[in-house]
Each structure stands twice: as C-alpha cells, then as structure tokens.
XYZ file of C-alpha atoms in Angstrom:
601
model
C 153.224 126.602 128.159
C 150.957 125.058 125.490
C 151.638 121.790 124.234
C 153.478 122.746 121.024
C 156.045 124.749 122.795
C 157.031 121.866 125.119
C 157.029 119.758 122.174
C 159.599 122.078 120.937
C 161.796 122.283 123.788
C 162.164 118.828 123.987
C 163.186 119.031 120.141
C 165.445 121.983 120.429
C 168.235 123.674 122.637
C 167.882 127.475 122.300
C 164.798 127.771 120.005
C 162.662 131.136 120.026
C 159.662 131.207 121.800
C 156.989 131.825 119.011
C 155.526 135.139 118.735
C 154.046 136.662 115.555
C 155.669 139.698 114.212
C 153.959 142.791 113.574
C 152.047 143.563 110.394
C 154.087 145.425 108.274
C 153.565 147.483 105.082
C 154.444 144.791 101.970
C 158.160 144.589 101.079
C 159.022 147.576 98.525
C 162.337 147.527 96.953
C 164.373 149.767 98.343
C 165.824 152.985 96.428
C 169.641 153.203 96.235
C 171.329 156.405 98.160
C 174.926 155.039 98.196
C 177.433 156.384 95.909
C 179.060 153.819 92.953
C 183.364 154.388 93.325
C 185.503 152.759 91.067
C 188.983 153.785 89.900
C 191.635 156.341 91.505
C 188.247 158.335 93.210
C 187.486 154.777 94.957
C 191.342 155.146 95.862
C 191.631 158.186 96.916
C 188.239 157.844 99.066
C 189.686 154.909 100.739
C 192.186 156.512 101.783
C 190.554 159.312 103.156
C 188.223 157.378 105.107
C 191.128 155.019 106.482
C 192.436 158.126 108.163
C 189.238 160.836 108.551
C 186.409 158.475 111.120
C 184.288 161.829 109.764
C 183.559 159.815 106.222
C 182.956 156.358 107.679
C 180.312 158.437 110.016
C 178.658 160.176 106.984
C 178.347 156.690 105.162
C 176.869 154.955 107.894
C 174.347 157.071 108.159
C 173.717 157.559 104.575
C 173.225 153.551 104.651
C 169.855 153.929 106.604
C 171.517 151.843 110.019
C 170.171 154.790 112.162
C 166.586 154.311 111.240
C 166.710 151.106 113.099
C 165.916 153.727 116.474
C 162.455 154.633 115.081
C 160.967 150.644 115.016
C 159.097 150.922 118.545
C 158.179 147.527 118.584
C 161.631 146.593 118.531
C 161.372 148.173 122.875
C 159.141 144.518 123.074
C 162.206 142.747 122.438
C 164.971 141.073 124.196
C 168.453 140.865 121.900
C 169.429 137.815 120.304
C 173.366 137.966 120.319
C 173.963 134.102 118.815
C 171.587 132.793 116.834
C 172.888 129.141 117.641
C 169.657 127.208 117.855
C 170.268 123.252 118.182
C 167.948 120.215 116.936
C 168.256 116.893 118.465
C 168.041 113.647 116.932
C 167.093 110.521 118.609
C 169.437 107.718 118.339
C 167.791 105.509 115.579
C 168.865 108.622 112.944
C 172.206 109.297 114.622
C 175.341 108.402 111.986
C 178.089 107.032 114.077
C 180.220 106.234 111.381
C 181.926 109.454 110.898
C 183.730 109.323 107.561
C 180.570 107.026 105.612
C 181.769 103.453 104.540
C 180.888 102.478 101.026
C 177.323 102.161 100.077
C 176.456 104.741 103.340
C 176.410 107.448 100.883
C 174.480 108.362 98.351
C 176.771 108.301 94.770
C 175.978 109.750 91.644
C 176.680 108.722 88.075
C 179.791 108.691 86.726
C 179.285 111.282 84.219
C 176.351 113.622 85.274
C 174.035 115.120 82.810
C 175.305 118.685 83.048
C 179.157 117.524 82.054
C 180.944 117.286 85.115
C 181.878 114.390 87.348
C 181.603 113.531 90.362
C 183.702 112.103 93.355
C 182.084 109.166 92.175
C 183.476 109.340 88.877
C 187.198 109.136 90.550
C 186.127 106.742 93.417
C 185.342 103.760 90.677
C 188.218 104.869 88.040
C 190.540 104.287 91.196
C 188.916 101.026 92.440
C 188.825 100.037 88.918
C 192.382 100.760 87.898
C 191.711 103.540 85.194
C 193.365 106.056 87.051
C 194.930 106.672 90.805
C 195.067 109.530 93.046
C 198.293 110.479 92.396
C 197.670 110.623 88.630
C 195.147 112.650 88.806
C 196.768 115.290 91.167
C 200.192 115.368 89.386
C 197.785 115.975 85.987
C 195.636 118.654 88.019
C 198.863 120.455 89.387
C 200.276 120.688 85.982
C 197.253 121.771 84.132
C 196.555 124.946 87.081
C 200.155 125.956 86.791
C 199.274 126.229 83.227
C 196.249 128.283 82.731
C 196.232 131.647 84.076
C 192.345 131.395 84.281
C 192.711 128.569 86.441
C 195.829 129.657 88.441
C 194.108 132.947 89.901
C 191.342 131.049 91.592
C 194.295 129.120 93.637
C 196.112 131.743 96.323
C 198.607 128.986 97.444
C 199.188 125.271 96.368
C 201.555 123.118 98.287
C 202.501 121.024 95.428
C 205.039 118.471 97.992
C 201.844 118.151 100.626
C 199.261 117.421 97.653
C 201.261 114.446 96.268
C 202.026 113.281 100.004
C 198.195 113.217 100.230
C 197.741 111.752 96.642
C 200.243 108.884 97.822
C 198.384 107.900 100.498
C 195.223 107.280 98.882
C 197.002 105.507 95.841
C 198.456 103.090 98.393
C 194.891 102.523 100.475
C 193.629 101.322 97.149
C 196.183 99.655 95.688
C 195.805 97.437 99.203
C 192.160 98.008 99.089
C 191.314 99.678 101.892
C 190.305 103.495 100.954
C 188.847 105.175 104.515
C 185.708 106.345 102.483
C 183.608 107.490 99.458
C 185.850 110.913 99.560
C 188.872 108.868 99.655
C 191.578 110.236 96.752
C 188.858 112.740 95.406
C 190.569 116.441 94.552
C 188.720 119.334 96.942
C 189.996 122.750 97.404
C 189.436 125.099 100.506
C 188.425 129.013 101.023
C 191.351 130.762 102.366
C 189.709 131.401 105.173
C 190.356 128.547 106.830
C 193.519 127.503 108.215
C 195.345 124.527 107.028
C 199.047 123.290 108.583
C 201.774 124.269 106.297
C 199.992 126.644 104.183
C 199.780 130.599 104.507
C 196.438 132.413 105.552
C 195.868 135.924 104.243
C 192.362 135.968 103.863
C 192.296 137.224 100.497
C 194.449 139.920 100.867
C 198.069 140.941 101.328
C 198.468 140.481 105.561
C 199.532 137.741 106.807
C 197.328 136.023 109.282
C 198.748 132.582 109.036
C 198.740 130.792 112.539
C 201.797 130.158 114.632
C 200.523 126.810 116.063
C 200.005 124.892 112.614
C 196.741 123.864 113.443
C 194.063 122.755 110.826
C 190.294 124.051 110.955
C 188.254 121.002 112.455
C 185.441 120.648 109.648
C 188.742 120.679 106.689
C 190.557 117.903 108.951
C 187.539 115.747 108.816
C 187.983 115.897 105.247
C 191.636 115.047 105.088
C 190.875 112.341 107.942
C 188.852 111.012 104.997
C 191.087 110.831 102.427
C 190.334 113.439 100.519
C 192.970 115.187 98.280
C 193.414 119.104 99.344
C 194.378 120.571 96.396
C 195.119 124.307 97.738
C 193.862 127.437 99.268
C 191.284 129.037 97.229
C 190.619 132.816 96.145
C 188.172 134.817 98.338
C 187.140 138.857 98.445
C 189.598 140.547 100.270
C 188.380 139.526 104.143
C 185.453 138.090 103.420
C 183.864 141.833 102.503
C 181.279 141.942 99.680
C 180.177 139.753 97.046
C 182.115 140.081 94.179
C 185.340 138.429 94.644
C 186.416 141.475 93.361
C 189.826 141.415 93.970
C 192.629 143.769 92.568
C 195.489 142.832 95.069
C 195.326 138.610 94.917
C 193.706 138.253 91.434
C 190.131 138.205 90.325
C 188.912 134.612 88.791
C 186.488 135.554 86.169
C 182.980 133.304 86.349
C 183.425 130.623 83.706
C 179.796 130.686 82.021
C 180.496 134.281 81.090
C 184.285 135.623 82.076
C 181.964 139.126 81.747
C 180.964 138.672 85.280
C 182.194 138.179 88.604
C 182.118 134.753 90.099
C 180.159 136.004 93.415
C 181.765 136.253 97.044
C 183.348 135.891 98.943
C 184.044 132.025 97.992
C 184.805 132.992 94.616
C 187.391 130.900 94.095
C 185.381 127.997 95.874
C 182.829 128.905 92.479
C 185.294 128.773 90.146
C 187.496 125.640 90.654
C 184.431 123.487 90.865
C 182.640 125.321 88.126
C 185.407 125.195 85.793
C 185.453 121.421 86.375
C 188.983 121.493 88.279
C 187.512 119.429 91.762
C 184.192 118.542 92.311
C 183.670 119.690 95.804
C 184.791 122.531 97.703
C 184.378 124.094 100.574
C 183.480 127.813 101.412
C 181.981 130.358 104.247
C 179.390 132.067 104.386
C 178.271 135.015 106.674
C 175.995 137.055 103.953
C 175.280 134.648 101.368
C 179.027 134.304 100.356
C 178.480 130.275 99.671
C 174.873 130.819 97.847
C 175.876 134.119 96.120
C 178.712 132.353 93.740
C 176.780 128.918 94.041
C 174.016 130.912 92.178
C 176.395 132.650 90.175
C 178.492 130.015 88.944
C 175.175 126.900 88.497
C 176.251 125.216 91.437
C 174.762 123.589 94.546
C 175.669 125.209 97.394
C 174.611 124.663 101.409
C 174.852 127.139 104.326
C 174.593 124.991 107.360
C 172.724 125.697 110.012
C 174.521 128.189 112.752
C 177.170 126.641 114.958
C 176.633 122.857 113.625
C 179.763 122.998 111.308
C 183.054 123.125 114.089
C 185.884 125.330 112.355
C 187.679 125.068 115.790
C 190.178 126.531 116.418
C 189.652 129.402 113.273
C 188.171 132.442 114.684
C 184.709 133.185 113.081
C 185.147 136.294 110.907
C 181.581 137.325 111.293
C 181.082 135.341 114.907
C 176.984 135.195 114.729
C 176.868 135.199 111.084
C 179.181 133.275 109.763
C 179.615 129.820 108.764
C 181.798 127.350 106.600
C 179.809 124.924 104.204
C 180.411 123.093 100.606
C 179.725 124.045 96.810
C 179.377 120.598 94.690
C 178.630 120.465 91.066
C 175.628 117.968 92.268
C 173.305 116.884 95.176
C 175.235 113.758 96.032
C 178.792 115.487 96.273
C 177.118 118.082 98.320
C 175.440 115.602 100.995
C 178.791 113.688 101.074
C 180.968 116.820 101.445
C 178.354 118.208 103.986
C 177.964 114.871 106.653
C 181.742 114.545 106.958
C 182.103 118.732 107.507
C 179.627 118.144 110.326
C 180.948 115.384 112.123
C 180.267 117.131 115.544
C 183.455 118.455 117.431
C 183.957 117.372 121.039
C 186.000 120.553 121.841
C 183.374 122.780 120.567
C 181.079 123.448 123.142
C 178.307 124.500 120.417
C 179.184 121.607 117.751
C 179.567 118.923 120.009
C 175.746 119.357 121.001
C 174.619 118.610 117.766
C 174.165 115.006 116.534
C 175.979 113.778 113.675
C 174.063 113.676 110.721
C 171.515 111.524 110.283
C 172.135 108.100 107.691
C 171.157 108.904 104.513
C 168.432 106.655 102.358
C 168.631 105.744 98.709
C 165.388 107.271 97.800
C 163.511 110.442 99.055
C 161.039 110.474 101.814
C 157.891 111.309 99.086
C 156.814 113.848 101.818
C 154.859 117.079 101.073
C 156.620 120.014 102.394
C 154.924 123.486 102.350
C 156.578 125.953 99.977
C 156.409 129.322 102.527
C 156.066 132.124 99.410
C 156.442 135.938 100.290
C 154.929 137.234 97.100
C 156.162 140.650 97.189
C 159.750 139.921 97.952
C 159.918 137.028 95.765
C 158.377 138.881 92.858
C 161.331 141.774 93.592
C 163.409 139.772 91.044
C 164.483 141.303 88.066
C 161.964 140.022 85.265
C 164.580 137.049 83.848
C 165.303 135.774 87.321
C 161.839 135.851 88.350
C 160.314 134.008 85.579
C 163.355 131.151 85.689
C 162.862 131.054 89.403
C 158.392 130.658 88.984
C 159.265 127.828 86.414
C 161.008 125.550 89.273
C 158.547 126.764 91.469
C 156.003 125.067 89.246
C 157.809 122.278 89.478
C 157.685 121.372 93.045
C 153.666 122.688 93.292
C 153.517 119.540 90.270
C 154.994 117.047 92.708
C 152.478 118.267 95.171
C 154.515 120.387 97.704
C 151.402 123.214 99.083
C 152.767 126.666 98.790
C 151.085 128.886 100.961
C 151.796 133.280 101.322
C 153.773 133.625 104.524
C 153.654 137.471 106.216
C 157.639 138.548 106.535
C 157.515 141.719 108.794
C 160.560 144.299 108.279
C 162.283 143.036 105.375
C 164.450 145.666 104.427
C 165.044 147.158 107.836
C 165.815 143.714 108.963
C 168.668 143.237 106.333
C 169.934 146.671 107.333
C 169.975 144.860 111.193
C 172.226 142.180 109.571
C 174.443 144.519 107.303
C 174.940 146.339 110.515
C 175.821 143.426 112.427
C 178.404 141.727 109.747
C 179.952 145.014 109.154
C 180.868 145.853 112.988
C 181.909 142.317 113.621
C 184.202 141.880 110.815
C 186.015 145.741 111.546
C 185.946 144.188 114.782
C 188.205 141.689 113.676
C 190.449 143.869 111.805
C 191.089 145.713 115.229
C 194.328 146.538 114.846
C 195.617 149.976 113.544
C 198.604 148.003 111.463
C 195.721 146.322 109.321
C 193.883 148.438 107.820
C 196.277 150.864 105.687
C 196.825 147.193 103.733
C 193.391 146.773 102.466
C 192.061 147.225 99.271
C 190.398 150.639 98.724
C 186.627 149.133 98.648
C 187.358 147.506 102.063
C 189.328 150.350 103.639
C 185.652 152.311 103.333
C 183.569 148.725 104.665
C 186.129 148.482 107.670
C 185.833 152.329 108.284
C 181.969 152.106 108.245
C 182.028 149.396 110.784
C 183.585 150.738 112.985
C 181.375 154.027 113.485
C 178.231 151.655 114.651
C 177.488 152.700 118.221
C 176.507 150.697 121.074
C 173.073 151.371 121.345
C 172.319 150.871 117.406
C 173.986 147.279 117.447
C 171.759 146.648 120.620
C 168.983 147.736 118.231
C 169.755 145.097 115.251
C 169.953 142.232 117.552
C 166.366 143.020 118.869
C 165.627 142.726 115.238
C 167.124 139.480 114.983
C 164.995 138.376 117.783
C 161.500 139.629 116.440
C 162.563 137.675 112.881
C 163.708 134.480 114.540
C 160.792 134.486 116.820
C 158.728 135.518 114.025
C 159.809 132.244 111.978
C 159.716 129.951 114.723
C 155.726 131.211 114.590
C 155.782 130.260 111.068
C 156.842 126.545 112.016
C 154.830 126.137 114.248
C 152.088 126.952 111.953
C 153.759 125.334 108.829
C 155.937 122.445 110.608
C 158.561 121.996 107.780
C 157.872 124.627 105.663
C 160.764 125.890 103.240
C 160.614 129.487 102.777
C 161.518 129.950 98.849
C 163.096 132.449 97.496
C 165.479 133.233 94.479
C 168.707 132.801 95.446
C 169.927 136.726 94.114
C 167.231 138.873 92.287
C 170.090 139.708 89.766
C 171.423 137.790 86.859
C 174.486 137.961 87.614
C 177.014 140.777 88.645
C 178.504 141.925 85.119
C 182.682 142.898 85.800
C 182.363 147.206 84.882
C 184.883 149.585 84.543
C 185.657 149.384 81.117
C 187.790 147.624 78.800
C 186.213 144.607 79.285
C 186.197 145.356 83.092
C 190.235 145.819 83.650
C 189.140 149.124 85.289
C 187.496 147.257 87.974
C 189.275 144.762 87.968
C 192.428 146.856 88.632
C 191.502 149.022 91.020
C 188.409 147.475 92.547
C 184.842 148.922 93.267
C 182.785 150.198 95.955
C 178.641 149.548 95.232
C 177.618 149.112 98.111
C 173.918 149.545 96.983
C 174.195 146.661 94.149
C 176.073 144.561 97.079
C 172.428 145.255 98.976
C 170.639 143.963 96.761
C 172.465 141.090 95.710
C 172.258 139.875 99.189
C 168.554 140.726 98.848
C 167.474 137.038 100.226
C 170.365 135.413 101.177
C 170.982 137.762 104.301
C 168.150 136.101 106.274
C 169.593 132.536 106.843
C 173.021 134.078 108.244
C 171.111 136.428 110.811
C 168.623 133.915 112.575
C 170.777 131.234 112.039
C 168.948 128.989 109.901
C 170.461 126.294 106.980
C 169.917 126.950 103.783
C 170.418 125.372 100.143
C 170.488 127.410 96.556
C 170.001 124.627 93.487
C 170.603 125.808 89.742
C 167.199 126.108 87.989
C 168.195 127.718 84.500
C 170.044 130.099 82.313
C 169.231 133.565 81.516
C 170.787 135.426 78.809
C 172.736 138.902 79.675
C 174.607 141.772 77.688
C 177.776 140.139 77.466
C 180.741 142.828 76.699
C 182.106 143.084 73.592
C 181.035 139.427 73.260
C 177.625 140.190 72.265
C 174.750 138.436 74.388
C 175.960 135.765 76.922
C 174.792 133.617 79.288
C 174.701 133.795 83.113
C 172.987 130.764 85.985
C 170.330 131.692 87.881
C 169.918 129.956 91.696
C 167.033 128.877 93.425
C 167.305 129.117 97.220
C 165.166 127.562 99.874
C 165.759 127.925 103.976
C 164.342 125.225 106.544
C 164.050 125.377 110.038
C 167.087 125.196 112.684
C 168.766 122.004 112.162
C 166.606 120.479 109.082
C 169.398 120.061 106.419
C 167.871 117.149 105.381
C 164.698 118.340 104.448
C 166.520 120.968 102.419
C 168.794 118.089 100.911
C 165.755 116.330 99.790
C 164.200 119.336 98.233
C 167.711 119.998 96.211
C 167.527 116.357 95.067
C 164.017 117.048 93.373
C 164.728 119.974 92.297
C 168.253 118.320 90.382
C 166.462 115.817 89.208
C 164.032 117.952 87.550
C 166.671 120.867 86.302
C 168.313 117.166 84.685
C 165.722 116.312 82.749
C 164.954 120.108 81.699
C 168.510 120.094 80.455
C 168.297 123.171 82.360
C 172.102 122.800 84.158
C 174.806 123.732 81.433
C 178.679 123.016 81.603
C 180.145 126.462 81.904
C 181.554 128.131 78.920
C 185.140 127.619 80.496
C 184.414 123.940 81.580
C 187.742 122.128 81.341
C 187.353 118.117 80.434
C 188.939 116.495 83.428
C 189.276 113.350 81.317
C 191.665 115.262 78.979
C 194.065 116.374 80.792
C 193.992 113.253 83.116
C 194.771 111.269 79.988
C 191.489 108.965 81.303
C-alpha cells in the first residue's frame, strides 16, 4: 500500500481503492430511441403495460440496459451495492452545537440582491419587533389558501400544527430566548418525508402515511430548531422523473416562466421558495431531483453526500441513490438549512459515523481548487446553456481556481448503470400488486420497466458503479480537491407541451423518457457513486415562451466534490453567488410574491 492510500484510509471509511478507468471513446450524445406518449395513447399504454410484463420487457430493452453485458472490463470489477463512503473530521472542526447559536452561522442581508429574503430577514424583524412568527404564518396561510398558483405546490397544510409551531417561537422571543438562527423562519418539506400528524402519499393518490407517527430525523432537527413547517410539498408522482409532472395531485407551474415545468421530483420544494413563499426547503434527491428544479427554478440547491443526511426511520425510495437535502434562495440559507439536516443520527448506523459539520468561518478559505473539466460532456449543452455556463466558468479561472481536462470513461453507459439501478429499486418499492393500478399512466410504464431488470444485468450496473467511483477516487488522488464542473442540465428548461398552453400534458401527463435522459445528463453521477454535490444559478437564457412570446428560463451551474467535502462545495457556491450578485445575473422570478406585502411588514 503506497503512502497515499494509507493516507486515505485513515481519512475515510469505505473509500475506493484508486484505479484508473479505461480509455474510452470521447462522450457523444446519445441518439433518442424511446417513444414520446402523451394524452389517452400514454393512457391507454399504461395500462397495457400495468397488466402485459411483455411491454415493460420490450421497453427495457429498447432503453439500451442490456448493452451493459458487452463492457468486458466491467468482468475486472467487484460490485459496489452502497456507495456510502464516510470522511472523518478531527475534533478541532467538529460542531458540537447542534442547532448553531447566534453568530455560529453565517447570515445574509436582509434583503438580498436578487429580491428575496432570507431567514435572516425574519430572524431580526422578530428580535426587533417588526413582525413575529405567528404573524407571519397566519399571513402565509391566508395568502396560499388564496392563490391557486401557490396552493398546488402545497399537498397538505396542517393549519392548527403551523400556528402551534408559530406560537412557540413568538413566545421564545418575546422572552428572548429563540433555540437558533432558524428559530420562527417558514420552511416547507417534500412529501416524501414523513412528518407526525400529516398524510404521506408521495405525490400520488395511495396512502402511505405511517401508523407510528414518527417524524423523519433530518425534518425533526429542523423543528427541534424552531423552525416553522409550513406543509407537505408537491413532488412527481413517487419520486419518478423530472418534471413534477403531475396530473393526479396538481402540477405547480415554474414561476420565471409558468411555460415550463418546475423540475422533479421536488417540484414543489422549487416552487414555494422560488415564488418567495419560505426561504428554505427541503427536498430528495436520487437522480438529480434537488439540482434539476434548483436549476430550473434559479435556486441553490445541495445533494449531500450519500448516507450523511439520517431520514431515519423513512425508508429510502431509491436506497443507494437517494438522498434528502435543501433548496435556499441563497448560500447562507443553504449552509444553515444543510448543518442542522446533518446533525449526525445516533440510531443510524451510517449517519452516526459521520461528524457533525464542521464550524463555519465568516470569510472563505482563499484556497485554489482545481476545476476537473470534461470538455466533451460539458460542451454537450445546448448552445444557450453552454455559453451561460463558460461565462461562470470564467469566473472562477479569474479568481485563480486551475481547471484542468479530466478523462470520464463510460459516460453514457454509466448513466444507463444508474437509470437501471433507480428504476429497479424504486418498482422495488412499489412491490405490491394493490399499488400499481393507482399510478399515473407515465409511472405505471417506469414501475413496469423496473421491474423486468434481471439479476445478472443489475449485478452488471453496480460493477459500473465501482469502475466510476474507483475511477474518481484516481482523480483525487491526482487532483486532491478537485470539483468536477459541469452544467447543472444541458437544457434550458423543460417547456410544459401538449397543447393549449400545456393543459394536454398537464392533464393527462407524459412519458419522454428520452428528454428525462438527458435532462439528468450530469446530475446522475453524484447519486450513483455517492458523492455531494451543489448547482448555483449563473444566468438567464431566453426560451420560446407559449403564446407569451419569448420568455425567460434559469440556467444552473453544478459542481461535485469528493466524499464528504460539502464544504469545499459550499465555498465554491459562495463565490460563485457573490459573483452572479454583482452580474445582476440572479432575477426574482416572474411570479415572485413580495413577502413584505402580504405580511403587512
């Protein structure tokens, strides 16, 4: 063992020993072979392959999955099941405060440059009098129940437990003790998670509420600080594609352009904070679903790294791929949000190994990370996205981060590996027979697909999984903190079809399962080798926009750090903020609402 690899043990539970991947040929964009259904064919289809395993088979294999047999190298590799790759910290960085006193945390202005406002913003209105937590969530209920824009992105709000909540804050500052910088501040949670006295469905019409009342760990860490729950957000129907398509719980349209979708699954994580409802929320993420509508929506958005975030005792949808994580309308909202999320769970036997996150400073490190580039992937943008997306990159060369061309080997097949392996473990979890007549018609199809992977070709993507991770770990140890940067989507959006300014779609749903591909194009990577990762807003781009002439859609910038190295990625997102400030190149959404209005503040 040389001395680099025992440097890395001793740094690292689980991480891959080294090895460079094969040379491959350079990443071509794939050609699309799936069929587009939308309408009363998607329907009818969906039904079909609910009942007939004969169509699920033929659109399996029409995917490409089975052309994961013909990669001999993968016979070199031992399967990586669980990604789960764990970082210690020595005890000078560990946080032991687990909520973050005043002053631990970094806080933003009051009023940020891009219109909305932070928890900051309600943190000194309550210390200062202006306004209290109960104010503001009587004025929030009333002004969701209200809008029907607003009132689709919330599947259930428990109006009695929010002012409960709300009361309790007013009263810890009225006596001046809040329990932290979260304390009274209105969030809003994916409906994935469970939380006591509110229904689960997961986006769709089953119930799958728990019997025991219990609360997912990282949103009790939340409410143990004080923050105001607001409700349970809108998601694609189980989690399945990246819409948020969804015609049985409501669709929330994105509010920069209500032309296109918000992104998925945490679409209605997107939405509430976009719209300027909450500042923080919190979302999953097993194929990009936190970074997709991040991107989507100009948001900040973080995908932890794998196992660090506890969502004890919530079963993991997508058990190797999945994780829970925040959207923030800045940096600072993010990294608060984020170290209380990951306080590290004693009953977790993965979480509890991690170390709580490290104290945060008050100004960044200065340090020059290396920008890891894959030219040909990166440059597989569509032309708007790529050029917004080379413009931050010039950014960060100016500040005198190196970026150096990084070999990727297997690109495409590799996100077929992780398609594969999301699809079977989801249908996995929608084992029972009583479940699936219930789904939409889009995810009757996804469900029927996953099931018809065989033994052998899951085998076969988790050997992939192993030649990527061990691949990047031979990238570290070349590049020791490299960021691999990527856009965070190479599309500008996902513009709502179907006609009549997308009710068919939105009726009915659709089934693309190419355009789903490829707007998980770079995001797919993180989830499979268990990696964090961050996507920033760098810009605007402008789009055909419906019968509203040309609009305007985000664009996302994404970067992915080593197992375990949130911070460097939360340092890279506060230059990169900083710089998108200045460029006045974050806008308020189209459909911002002025909190201040309807708070009366």
């Amino acid at each position: 063992m040389s001395s680099k690899e025992r440097n890395l043990s001793s740094q690292f539970y689980g991480y891959p020993q080294p090895r460079e991947g094969p040379e491959t040929p350079p990443y071509v964009v794939p050609s699309g072979t799936n069929p587009v259904l939308r309408g009363l064919p998607l329907a009818i289809v969906g039904t079909i392959a609910s009942k007939l395993n004969l169509i699920g088979s033929l659109l399996w294999s029409n995917t490409g999955f089975g052309t994961l047999r013909e990669i001999k190298e993968l016979d070199d590799y031992e399967p990586i099941y669980d990604p789960t790759v764990i970082k210690f910290s020595s005890n000078e960085d560990i946080n032991t405060d687990k909520h973050g006193r005043a002053g631990e945390f970094r806080t933003d202005d009051q009023e940020i440059s891009n219109g909305h406002y932070s928890a900051a913003y309600y943190v000194s209105a309550y210390r200062a009098g202006r306004l209290t937590p109960t104010k503001v969530a009587t004025s929030l209920l009333e002004h969701i129940s209200a809008n029907k824009h607003h009132n689709v992105a919330f599947l259930q709000i428990r109006r009695d437990k929010v002012l409960e909540a709300a009361a309790a804050s007013t009263e810890r500052y009225q006596s001046g003790k809040p329990l932290s910088l979260l304390d009274g501040v209105p969030v809003a949670v994916k409906d994935e998670t469970d939380l006591d006295g509110y229904e689960k469905t997961l986006g769709s019409s089953i119930d799958f509420t728990r019997k025991d009342g219990a609360t997912t760990w990282c949103v009790k860490k939340w409410e143990e600080a004080g923050a105001v729950i607001v409700g349970k957000l809108s998601m694609h129907e189980i989690g399945l594609d990246t819409t948020n398509n969804n015609p049985y719980r409501g669709t929330p349209l994105n509010p920069h352009n209500p032309s296109y979708y918000t992104g998925g699954s945490s679409g209605g994580s997107a939405y509430a904070v976009a719209a300027g409802l909450i500042p923080i929320s919190l979302g999953a993420d097993g194929g990009g679903s936190i970074r997709i509508p991040s991107a989507y929506c100009g948001l900040y958005g973080l995908k932890p790294t794998h196992g660090r975030v506890s969502i004890r005792p919530t079963p993991n949808l997508a058990s190797s791929n999945g994780v829970m994580g925040p959207l923030a309308s800045n940096m600072a909202d993010l990294e608060l949000a984020y170290r209380i999320l990951a306080t590290p769970d004693p009953s977790n036997p993965t979480s509890s190994l991690f170390a709580p996150p490290p104290q945060p400073t008050t100004t960044n490190s200065n340090k020059k990370r290396t920008i890891g580039i894959c030219t040909p992937w990166f440059t597989s943008a569509s032309p708007p996205v790529l050029a917004t997306c080379q413009t931050a990159l010039s950014h960060y060369r100016s500040l005198g981060h190196p970026v150096v061309e990084i070999p990727l080997p297997h690109l495409h097949a590799s996100q077929l590996a992780h398609a594969l392996t999301i699809l079977a473990e989801i249908s996995a979890r929608m084992s029972n027979p009583a479940i699936l007549p219930h789904l939409s018609p889009g995810n009757k199809i996804l469900v029927s697909v996953g099931r018809q992977t065989p033994g052998t070709d899951f085998v076969q993507a988790q050997k992939m999984r192993a030649l990527l991770m061990r691949h990047l770990a031979w990238l570290w140890r070349e590049y020791p903190g490299m960021l691999i940067v990527t856009p965070t989507t190479p599309n500008p959006g996902w513009r709502i079809g179907g006609g009549g300014g997308g009710g068919g779609d939105l009726g009915y749903g659709v089934s693309d399962a190419d355009m789903s591909l490829r707007s998980m194009r770079y995001v797919w990577m993180a989830n499979f080798t268990g990696c964090p990762a961050l996507s920033v807003p760098v810009g605007c781009v402008e789009v055909e926009d419906g019968g509203e002439g040309k609009g305007k859609v985000p664009v996302g910038l994404m970067a992915m750090g080593e197992w375990g190295d949130e911070e460097g990625l939360l340092e890279w997102g506060r230059e990169g903020e900083e710089w998108a400030r200045m460029e006045g190149r974050v806008q308020k959404a189209r459909r911002w609402d002025d909190a201040r209005r309807w708070m009366g503040a």
